Amino acid sequence: MARPSLLSLAVLSSVALLGTGAALAQPDPVTARKEGLKRMQGHLEAINPVATAGGNVREMVPRTEDMVAFFSTFPSYFPPGSDNNGSKALPSVWAERPGFEAAAANAVTAAGALRTAAASGDAAATAQAARAMGGACGACHRNYRGR
Ligand code: HEC
């Protein structure tokens, strides 16, 4: 009795079509990185109050994992020429690439430390690691993001 209904077949095939369209359309890197960065901001804003209130920081581990993953591939969201579409990225992102990549690597390290702290359940350590994470965001913004 587990035959798929016509409806579910229709849903499945339209999902397959959507997938093809997305692959052909090549998402704009400026939009993709802004969306990711807003998500990162959301993670920090969620983690900070829980950590400073001495809450259950273990629940924040998935957010920290998303941060590690996102910043690990961060420079790939800045291919050459992607300074269009209202981007606030400064020319230094491309002109001083090693410094930009080092700033991204520092963010990966900070996110990893945040994950370790959250996984330990130590709220005070997590609050401290979240501050350090914020420092890594700001360090990159100072040199590579315009206003
Ligand atoms: C390695 C550099 C780097 C790091 C690390 C970094 N950012 Fe950014 N961020 C940028 C750049 C460059 C832009 C501008 C992107 C653009 O407009 O194309 C930006 C833009 C943003 C924006 C604006 C997005 C929008 O919608 O315009 C937010 C929010 C943001 N960053 C949050 C964060 C947070 C939170 C962190 C740390 C958890 C962080 N960033 C770490 C480089 C960085």
XYZ file of C-alpha atoms and ligand atoms in Angstrom:
190
model
C 0.000 0.000 0.000
C 3.008 2.325 -0.079
C 2.583 3.334 -3.708
C 3.354 7.034 -4.186
C 0.290 9.111 -4.943
C 0.062 11.195 -8.088
C 0.367 14.273 -5.921
C 3.631 13.217 -4.340
C 5.016 12.301 -7.767
C 4.119 15.780 -9.009
C 5.828 17.346 -5.996
C 8.921 15.216 -6.506
C 9.257 16.111 -10.170
C 8.823 19.842 -9.532
C 11.503 19.658 -6.837
C 13.785 17.982 -9.385
C 13.048 20.773 -11.868
C 13.798 23.452 -9.268
C 17.110 21.756 -8.543
C 18.067 21.845 -12.213
C 17.113 25.501 -12.507
C 19.225 26.472 -9.511
C 22.226 24.598 -10.877
C 21.877 26.349 -14.243
C 21.268 29.784 -12.736
C 24.588 29.965 -10.768
C 23.613 31.907 -7.618
C 25.150 35.371 -7.446
C 28.130 35.246 -5.034
C 27.354 38.688 -3.577
C 23.841 37.597 -2.599
C 25.109 34.252 -1.335
C 27.791 35.724 0.911
C 25.486 38.422 2.302
C 22.902 35.796 3.183
C 25.580 33.689 4.838
C 26.968 36.641 6.772
C 23.518 37.598 8.027
C 23.103 33.995 9.170
C 26.481 34.249 11.000
C 25.318 37.442 12.674
C 22.164 35.625 13.750
C 24.240 32.818 15.244
C 26.338 35.215 17.320
C 23.239 37.101 18.441
C 21.653 33.818 19.522
C 24.731 32.495 21.307
C 25.671 35.655 23.244
C 22.591 35.981 25.492
C 22.455 32.256 26.263
C 26.147 32.230 27.187
C 26.087 35.405 29.285
C 22.966 34.181 31.127
C 24.723 30.912 31.976
C 22.255 28.956 29.844
C 22.530 25.657 28.021
C 25.282 26.473 25.553
C 25.414 22.887 24.267
C 22.265 23.712 22.319
C 24.321 26.263 20.404
C 26.757 23.694 18.995
C 24.950 23.344 15.612
C 25.202 27.109 15.131
C 28.932 27.037 15.857
C 29.355 24.179 13.386
C 27.640 26.229 10.698
C 30.085 29.037 11.481
C 33.117 26.771 11.132
C 31.778 25.435 7.820
C 30.843 28.832 6.412
C 34.133 30.549 7.196
C 36.123 27.530 5.928
C 34.920 28.284 2.393
C 34.475 32.037 2.871
C 37.093 33.300 0.340
C 35.370 31.262 -2.399
C 32.356 33.597 -2.067
C 34.627 36.384 -3.376
C 35.626 35.329 -6.885
C 37.446 37.958 -8.975
C 35.031 40.594 -10.284
C 32.331 40.002 -7.661
C 32.470 43.611 -6.455
C 29.159 44.440 -8.143
C 25.496 44.204 -7.080
C 25.828 46.727 -4.275
C 28.685 44.883 -2.610
C 30.450 46.686 0.216
C 33.586 44.588 -0.165
C 36.639 46.836 -0.539
C 39.080 46.406 -3.454
C 41.580 45.140 -0.849
C 39.661 41.813 -0.785
C 41.215 41.082 -4.176
C 44.324 43.305 -4.056
C 45.486 41.973 -0.666
C 44.253 38.436 -1.004
C 46.695 36.771 1.445
C 45.596 39.142 4.225
C 41.938 38.524 3.434
C 42.436 34.762 3.484
C 44.345 35.018 6.771
C 41.439 36.972 8.277
C 39.061 34.241 7.099
C 41.346 31.567 8.580
C 41.333 33.450 11.900
C 37.531 33.349 11.805
C 37.628 29.564 11.287
C 39.939 29.229 14.305
C 37.688 31.458 16.427
C 34.584 29.521 15.345
C 36.325 26.236 16.204
C 37.182 27.534 19.677
C 33.581 28.665 20.086
C 32.352 25.213 19.110
C 34.714 23.573 21.624
C 33.554 25.914 24.386
C 29.864 25.384 23.597
C 30.286 21.605 23.417
C 31.951 21.642 26.852
C 28.819 23.204 28.329
C 30.882 25.944 29.976
C 28.798 29.107 29.528
C 31.482 31.530 30.756
C 34.049 30.056 28.375
C 31.476 30.242 25.581
C 30.771 33.910 26.302
C 34.500 34.618 26.135
C 34.885 32.647 22.890
C 31.904 34.500 21.408
C 33.620 37.807 22.176
C 36.769 36.547 20.460
C 34.633 35.476 17.492
C 33.202 38.989 17.313
C 36.758 40.303 17.338
C 37.608 38.140 14.318
C 34.565 39.519 12.452
C 35.579 43.084 13.255
C 39.239 42.544 12.364
C 38.265 41.551 8.831
C 35.639 44.273 8.470
C 38.170 46.956 9.396
C 40.342 46.156 6.389
C 38.004 44.589 3.857
C 34.482 45.960 4.255
C 33.430 49.472 3.267
C 30.561 51.451 4.754
C 37.528 37.437 6.238
C 36.691 38.610 6.273
C 35.401 38.638 7.040
C 35.080 37.999 8.208
C 35.932 37.062 9.046
C 33.740 38.392 8.524
N 33.243 39.243 7.593
Fe 31.413 40.116 7.594
N 31.821 40.959 5.808
C 33.019 40.888 5.133
C 32.924 41.607 3.883
C 34.030 41.755 2.850
C 31.619 42.107 3.820
C 30.977 42.893 2.661
C 30.328 41.863 1.714
C 29.685 42.496 0.514
O 28.931 43.492 0.685
O 29.930 41.999 -0.592
C 30.954 41.686 5.050
C 29.639 41.994 5.365
C 28.976 41.567 6.503
C 27.583 41.832 6.803
C 26.619 42.634 5.934
C 25.864 41.672 5.025
C 24.871 42.421 4.127
O 23.713 41.997 4.088
O 25.271 43.403 3.483
C 27.312 41.252 8.012
C 25.992 41.241 8.754
C 28.533 40.614 8.454
N 29.533 40.826 7.527
C 28.655 39.926 9.647
C 29.785 39.215 10.014
C 29.886 38.458 11.230
C 28.817 38.336 12.291
C 31.131 37.900 11.226
C 31.765 37.015 12.248
C 31.005 35.960 12.840
C 31.777 38.330 10.002
N 30.946 39.138 9.304
C 33.070 37.952 9.652
C 34.141 40.255 5.556
C 34.229 39.429 6.666
